[in-house]
Coordinates of C-alpha atoms in Angstrom, one line a residue:
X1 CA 135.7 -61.3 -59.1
X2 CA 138.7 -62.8 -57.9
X3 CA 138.6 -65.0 -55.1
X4 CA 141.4 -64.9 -52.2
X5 CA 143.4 -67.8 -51.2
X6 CA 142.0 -67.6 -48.0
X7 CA 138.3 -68.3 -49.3
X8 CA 140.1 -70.7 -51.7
X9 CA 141.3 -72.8 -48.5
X10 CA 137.9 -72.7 -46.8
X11 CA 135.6 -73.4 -49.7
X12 CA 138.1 -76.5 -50.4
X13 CA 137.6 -77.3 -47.0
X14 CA 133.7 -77.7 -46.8
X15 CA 133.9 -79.3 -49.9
X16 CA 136.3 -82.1 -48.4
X17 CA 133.9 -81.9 -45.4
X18 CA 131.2 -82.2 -47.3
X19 CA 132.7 -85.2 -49.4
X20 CA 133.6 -86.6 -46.0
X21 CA 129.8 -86.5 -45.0
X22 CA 128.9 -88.1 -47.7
X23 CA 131.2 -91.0 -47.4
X24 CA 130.1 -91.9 -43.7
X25 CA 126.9 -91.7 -45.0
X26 CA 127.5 -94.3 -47.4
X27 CA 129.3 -96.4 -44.7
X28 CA 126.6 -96.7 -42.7
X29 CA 124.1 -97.2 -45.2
X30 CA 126.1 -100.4 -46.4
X31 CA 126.3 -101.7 -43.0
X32 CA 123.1 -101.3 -42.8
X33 CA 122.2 -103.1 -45.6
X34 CA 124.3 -106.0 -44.4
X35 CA 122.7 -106.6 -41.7
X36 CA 124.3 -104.5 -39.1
X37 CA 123.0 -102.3 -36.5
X38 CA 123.4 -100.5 -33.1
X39 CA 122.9 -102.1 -29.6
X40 CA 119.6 -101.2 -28.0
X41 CA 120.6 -99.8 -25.0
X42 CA 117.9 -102.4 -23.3
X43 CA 116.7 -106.0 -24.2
X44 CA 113.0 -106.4 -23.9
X45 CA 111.5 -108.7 -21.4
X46 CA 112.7 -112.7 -21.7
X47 CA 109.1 -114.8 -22.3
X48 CA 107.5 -115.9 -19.3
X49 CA 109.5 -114.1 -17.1
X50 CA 108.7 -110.2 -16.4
X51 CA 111.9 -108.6 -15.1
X52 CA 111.4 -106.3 -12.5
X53 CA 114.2 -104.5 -10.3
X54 CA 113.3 -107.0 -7.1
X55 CA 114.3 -110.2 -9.2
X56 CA 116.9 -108.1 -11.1
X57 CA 119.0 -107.7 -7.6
X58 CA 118.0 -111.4 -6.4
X59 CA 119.1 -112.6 -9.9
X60 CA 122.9 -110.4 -9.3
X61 CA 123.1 -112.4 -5.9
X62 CA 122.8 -115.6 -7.1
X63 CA 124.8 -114.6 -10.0
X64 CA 128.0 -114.1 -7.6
X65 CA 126.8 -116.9 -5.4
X66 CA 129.2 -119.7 -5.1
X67 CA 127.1 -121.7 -3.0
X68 CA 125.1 -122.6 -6.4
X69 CA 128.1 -124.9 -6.5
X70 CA 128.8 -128.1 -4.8
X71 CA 132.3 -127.1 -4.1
X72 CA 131.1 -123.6 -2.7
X73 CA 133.7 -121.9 -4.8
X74 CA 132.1 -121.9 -8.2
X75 CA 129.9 -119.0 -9.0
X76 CA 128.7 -118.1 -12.6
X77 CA 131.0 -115.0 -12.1
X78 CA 133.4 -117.7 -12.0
X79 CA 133.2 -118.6 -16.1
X80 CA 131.8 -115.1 -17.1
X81 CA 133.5 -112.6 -15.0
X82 CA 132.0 -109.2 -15.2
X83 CA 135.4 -107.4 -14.7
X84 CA 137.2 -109.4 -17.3
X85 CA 134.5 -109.1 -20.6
X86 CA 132.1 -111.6 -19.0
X87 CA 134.0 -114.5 -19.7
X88 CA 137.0 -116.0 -18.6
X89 CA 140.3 -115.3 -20.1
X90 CA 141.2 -119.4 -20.2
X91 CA 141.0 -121.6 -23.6
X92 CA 138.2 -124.0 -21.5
X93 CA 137.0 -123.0 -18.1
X94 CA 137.9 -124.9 -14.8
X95 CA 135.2 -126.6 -13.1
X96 CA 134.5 -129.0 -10.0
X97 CA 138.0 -130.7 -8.8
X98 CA 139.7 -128.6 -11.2
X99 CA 138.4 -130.1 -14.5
X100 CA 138.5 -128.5 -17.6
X101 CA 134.8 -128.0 -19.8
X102 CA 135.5 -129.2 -23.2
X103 CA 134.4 -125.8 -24.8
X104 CA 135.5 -122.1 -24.2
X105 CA 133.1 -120.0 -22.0
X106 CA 131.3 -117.6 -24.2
X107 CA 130.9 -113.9 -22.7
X108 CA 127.4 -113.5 -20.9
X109 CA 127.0 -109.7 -21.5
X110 CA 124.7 -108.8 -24.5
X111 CA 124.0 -112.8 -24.6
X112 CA 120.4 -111.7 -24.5
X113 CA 121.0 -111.0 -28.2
X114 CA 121.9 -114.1 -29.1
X115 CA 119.4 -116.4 -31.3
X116 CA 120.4 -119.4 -28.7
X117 CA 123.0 -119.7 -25.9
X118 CA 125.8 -121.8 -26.0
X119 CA 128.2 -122.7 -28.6
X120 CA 125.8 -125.5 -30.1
X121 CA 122.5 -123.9 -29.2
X122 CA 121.0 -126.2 -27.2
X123 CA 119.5 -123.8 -24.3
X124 CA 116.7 -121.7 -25.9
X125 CA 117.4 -118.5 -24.0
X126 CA 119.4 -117.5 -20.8
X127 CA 117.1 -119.3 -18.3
X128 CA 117.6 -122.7 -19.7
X129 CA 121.4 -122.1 -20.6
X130 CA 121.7 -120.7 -16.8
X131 CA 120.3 -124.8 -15.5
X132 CA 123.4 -126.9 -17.5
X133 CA 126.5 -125.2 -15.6
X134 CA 124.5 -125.8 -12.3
X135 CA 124.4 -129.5 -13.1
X136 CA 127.0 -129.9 -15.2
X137 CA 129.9 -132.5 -13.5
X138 CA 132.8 -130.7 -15.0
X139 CA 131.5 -126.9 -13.7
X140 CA 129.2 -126.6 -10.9
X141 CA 128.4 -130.4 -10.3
X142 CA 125.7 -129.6 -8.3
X143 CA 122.0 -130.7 -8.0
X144 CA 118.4 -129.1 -8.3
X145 CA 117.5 -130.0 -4.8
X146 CA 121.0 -129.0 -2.9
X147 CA 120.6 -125.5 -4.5
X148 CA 117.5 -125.6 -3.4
X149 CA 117.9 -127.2 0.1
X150 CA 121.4 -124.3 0.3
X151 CA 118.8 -121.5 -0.2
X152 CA 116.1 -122.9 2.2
X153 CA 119.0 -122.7 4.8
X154 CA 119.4 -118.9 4.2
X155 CA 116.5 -116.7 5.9
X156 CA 117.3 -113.5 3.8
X157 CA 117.3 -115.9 0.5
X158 CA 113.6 -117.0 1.4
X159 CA 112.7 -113.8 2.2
X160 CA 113.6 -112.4 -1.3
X161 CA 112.6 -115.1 -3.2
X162 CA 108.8 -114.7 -1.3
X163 CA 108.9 -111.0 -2.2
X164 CA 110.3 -111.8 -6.0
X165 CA 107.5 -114.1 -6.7
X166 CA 105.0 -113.6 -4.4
X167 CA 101.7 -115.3 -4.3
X168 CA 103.4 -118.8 -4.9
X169 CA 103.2 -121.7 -1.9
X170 CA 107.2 -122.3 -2.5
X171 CA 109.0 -119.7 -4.2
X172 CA 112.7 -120.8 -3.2
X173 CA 112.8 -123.5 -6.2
X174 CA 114.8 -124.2 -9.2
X175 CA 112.9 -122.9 -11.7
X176 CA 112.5 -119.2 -9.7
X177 CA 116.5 -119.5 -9.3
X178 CA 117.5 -119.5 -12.8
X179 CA 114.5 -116.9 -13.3
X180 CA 116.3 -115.0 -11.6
X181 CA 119.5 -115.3 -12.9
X182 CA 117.8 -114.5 -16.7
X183 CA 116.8 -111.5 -15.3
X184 CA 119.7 -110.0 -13.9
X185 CA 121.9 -111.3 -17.1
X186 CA 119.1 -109.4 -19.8
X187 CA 120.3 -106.2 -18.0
X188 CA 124.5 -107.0 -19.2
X189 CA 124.1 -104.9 -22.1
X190 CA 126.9 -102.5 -23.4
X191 CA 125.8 -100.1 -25.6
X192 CA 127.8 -96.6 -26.5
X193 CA 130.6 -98.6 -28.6
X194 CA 131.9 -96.2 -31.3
X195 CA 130.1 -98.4 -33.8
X196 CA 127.1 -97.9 -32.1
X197 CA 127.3 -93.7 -32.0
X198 CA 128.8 -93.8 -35.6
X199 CA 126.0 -95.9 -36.4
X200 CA 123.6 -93.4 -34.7
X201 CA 125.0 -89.9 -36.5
X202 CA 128.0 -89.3 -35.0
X203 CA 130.9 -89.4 -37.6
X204 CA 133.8 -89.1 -35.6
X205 CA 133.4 -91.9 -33.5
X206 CA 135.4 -94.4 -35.3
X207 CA 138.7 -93.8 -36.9
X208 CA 139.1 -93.6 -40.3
X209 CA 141.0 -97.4 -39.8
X210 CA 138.1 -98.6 -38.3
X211 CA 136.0 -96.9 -41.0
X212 CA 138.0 -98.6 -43.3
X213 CA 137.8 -102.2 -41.6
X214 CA 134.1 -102.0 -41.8
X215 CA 133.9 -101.3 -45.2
X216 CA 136.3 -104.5 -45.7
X217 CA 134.2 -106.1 -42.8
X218 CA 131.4 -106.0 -45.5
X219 CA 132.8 -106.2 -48.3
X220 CA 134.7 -109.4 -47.9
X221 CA 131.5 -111.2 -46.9
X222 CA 131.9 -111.2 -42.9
X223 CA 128.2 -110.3 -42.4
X224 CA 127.5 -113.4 -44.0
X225 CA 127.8 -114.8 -40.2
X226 CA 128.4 -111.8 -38.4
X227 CA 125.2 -109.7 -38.9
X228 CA 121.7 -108.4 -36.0
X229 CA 123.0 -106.0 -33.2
X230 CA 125.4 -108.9 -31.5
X231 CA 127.4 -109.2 -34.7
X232 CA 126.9 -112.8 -34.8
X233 CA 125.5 -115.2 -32.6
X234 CA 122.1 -115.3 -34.9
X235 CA 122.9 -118.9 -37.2
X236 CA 124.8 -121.8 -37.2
X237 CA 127.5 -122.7 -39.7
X238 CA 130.3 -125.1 -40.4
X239 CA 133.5 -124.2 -39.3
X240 CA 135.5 -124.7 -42.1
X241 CA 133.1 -123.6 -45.0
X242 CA 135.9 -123.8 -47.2
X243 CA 138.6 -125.1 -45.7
X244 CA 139.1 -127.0 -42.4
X245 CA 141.3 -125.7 -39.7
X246 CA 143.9 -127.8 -38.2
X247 CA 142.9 -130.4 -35.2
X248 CA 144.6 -128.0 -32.5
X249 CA 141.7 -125.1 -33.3
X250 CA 139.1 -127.7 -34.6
X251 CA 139.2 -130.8 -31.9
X252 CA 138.2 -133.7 -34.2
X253 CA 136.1 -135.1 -31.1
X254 CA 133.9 -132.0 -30.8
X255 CA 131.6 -132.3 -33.8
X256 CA 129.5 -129.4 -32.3
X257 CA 125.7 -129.0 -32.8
X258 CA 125.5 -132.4 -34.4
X259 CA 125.4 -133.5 -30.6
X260 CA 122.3 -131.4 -30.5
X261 CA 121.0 -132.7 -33.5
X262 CA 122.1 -135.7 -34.4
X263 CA 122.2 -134.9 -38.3
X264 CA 124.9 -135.6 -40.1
X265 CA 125.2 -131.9 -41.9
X266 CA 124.9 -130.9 -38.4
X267 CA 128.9 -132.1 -37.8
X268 CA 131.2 -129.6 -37.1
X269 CA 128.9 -126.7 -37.1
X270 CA 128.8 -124.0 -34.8
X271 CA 126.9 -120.7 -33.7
X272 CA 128.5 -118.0 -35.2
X273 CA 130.4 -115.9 -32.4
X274 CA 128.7 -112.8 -31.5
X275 CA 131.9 -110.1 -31.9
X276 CA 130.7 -107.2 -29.6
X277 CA 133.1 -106.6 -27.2
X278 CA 135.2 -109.5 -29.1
X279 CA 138.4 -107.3 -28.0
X280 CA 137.8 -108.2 -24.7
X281 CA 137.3 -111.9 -24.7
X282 CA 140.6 -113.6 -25.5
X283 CA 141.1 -116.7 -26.6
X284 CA 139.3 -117.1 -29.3
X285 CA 136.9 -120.0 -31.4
X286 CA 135.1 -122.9 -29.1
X287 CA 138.2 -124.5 -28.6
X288 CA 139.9 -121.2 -27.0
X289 CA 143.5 -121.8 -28.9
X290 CA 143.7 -118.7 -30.7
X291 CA 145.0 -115.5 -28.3
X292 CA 145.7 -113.2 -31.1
X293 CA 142.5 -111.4 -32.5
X294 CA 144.6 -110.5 -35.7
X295 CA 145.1 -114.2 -36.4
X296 CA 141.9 -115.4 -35.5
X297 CA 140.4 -112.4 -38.3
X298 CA 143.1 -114.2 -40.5
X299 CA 141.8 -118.0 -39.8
X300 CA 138.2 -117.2 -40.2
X301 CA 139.3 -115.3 -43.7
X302 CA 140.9 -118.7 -44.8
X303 CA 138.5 -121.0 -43.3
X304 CA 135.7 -119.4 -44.0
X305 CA 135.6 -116.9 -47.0
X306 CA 138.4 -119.3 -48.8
X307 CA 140.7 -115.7 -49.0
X308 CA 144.1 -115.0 -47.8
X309 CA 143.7 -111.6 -46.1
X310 CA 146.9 -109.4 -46.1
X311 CA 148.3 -108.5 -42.5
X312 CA 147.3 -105.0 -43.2
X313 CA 143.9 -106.4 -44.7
X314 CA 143.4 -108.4 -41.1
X315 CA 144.7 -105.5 -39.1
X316 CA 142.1 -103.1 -40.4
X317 CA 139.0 -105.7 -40.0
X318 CA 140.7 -105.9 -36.3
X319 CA 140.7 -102.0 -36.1
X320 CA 136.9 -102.3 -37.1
X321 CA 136.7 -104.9 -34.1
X322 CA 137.8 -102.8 -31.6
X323 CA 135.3 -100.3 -32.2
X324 CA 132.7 -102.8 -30.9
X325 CA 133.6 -102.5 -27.4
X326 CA 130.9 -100.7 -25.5
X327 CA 130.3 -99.3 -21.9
X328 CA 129.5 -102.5 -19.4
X329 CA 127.3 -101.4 -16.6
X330 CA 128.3 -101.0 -13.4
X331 CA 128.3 -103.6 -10.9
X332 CA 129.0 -103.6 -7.5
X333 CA 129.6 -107.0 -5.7
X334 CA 126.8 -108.2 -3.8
X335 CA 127.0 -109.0 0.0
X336 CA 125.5 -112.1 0.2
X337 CA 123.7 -114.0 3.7
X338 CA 126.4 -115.8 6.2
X339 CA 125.4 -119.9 6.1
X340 CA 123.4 -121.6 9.2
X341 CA 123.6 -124.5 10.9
X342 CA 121.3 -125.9 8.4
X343 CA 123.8 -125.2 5.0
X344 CA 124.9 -127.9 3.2
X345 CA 128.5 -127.8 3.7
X346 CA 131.6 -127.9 0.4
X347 CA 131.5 -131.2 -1.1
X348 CA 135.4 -130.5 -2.6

């Protein structure tokens, strides 16, 4: 029976369709197997520190409150702005009397992911990382018992902080604050990226560029670093595996988690960079001296995998990037309590 070039066309058709299933298949199966998966859409509860929506809404308050701060200007919205890819755009942020931090702010949404916060992983999880800009002299500059005494001043903050943790003789204290902060940060997750529903069954939501950079994602060895649902952030390594960058992306005074350490393998080794939403969070590396996210694929290809990767090679692993972009949730600014008599006032 001879068939009509009409059924020719559509049997052709649902065998490149079919072909084409099969391939995604394949893709995902691959990332898979390096270590890649989808982005819970929640992160479980941080140890020691049930989250409940109370404390959630308490945490987003103190989260925009610049009154944490000695100055009064400085919030932690300040470094990881919610509107801008939860960091800061800048190569180091700007801190008390306009100092800059020697390292650049890390994005806080999906941070909850990470194996250990900051750039050298000394804070164990968001609580503890939430206590050093507070203190820190060249952020916040501020001190335990002045965020405390600030609070106390506020009726509506001792209020909340009774009904957050109640049962407890003095719940307005420094330990409850960044408590509360934890909690309201394990809720800035952004699932939905197109990785995520490609991932999850749906084949059309990457391009077939992106397809292609995550196959060159894996195949070149990026998920040696850049694995888990953040895409990184899991384990530390040297930067400059292979080959060293220059001094102007690789200070020679930062010797990274050997401050944490103090071993000597430790020099010059950093937490690999979670990449979700990495399209977002301009400039790039610790130092924040690389805008371009094209030549910041093409640095880590050199530095890291000792390879040269083509423009076109770069520009596809970047295509690949971009698909890691998810849905932030939304977040309305908080109206936070008018200071008394009793505030401590801006120490500028």
């Amino acid at each position: 029976m001879k068939r009509s070039p009409l059924t020719t066309v559509i049997s052709l058709a649902l065998l490149l369709s079919g072909s084409a299933l099969a391939d995604d298949q394949a893709l995902r199966e691959k990332a898979a197997r390096a270590g890649l998966a989808p982005l819970p859409a929640t992160a479980p509860d941080p140890a020691g520190n049930p989250v409940t929506p109370e404390k959630v809404q308490l945490g987003k308050k103190l989260f925009f409150e610049p009154r944490l701060s000695a100055s009064g200007l400085i919030s932690c919205n300040t470094c990881h702005n919610l509107g801008m890819g939860g960091d800061d755009n800048l190569p180091t942020s700007v801190g008390h009397g306009w100092q800059k931090g020697p390292r650049n702010a890390p994005t806080v949404y999906n941070a909850v992911f990470n194996r250990a916060q900051f750039w050298d992983g000394r804070a164990a999880d968001l609580k503890e990382q939430a206590k050093g800009p507070i203190q820190a002299g060249v952020e916040m500059a501020n001190k335990p018992e002045q965020v405390v005494a600030t609070l106390k001043s506020l009726p509506e903050y001792v209020a909340w902080f009774s009904d957050v943790f109640p049962g407890e003789e003095d719940p307005v204290n420094f330990e409850n604050v960044v408590k509360a902060i934890e909690a309201f940060e394990v809720k800035l997750v952004t699932p939905g990226a197109p990785f995520d529903r490609f991932m999850t069954g749906a084949d059309t939501a990457m391009t077939a560029e992106q397809k292609d950079g995550l196959a060159l994602f894996v195949d070149r060895g990026c998920t040696a670093c850049h694995n888990g649902v953040n895409v990184g952030g899991q384990n530390y390594f040297p930067f400059g595996l292979i080959k060293r960058p220059g001094a102007d992306i690789l200070p020679p005074a930062d010797k990274g988690r050997f401050e944490v350490t103090h071993s000597a393998s430790d020099e010059y080794v950093f937490r690999a960079a979670p990449l979700r939403n990495v399209a977002l969070t301009a400039p790039y590396f610790h130092s924040g001296q690389v805008w371009d996210l094209k030549q910041a694929v093409g640095v880590m290809g050199t530095a890291q995998l000792g390879t040269e990767l083509s423009d076109e090679e770069a520009g596809r692993i970047v295509a690949f990037l971009t698909s890691l972009t998810g849905v932030a949730p939304q977040i309305l600014y908080p109206e936070l309590p008018v200071e008394t008599a009793a505030t401590p006032r801006p120490q500028l």
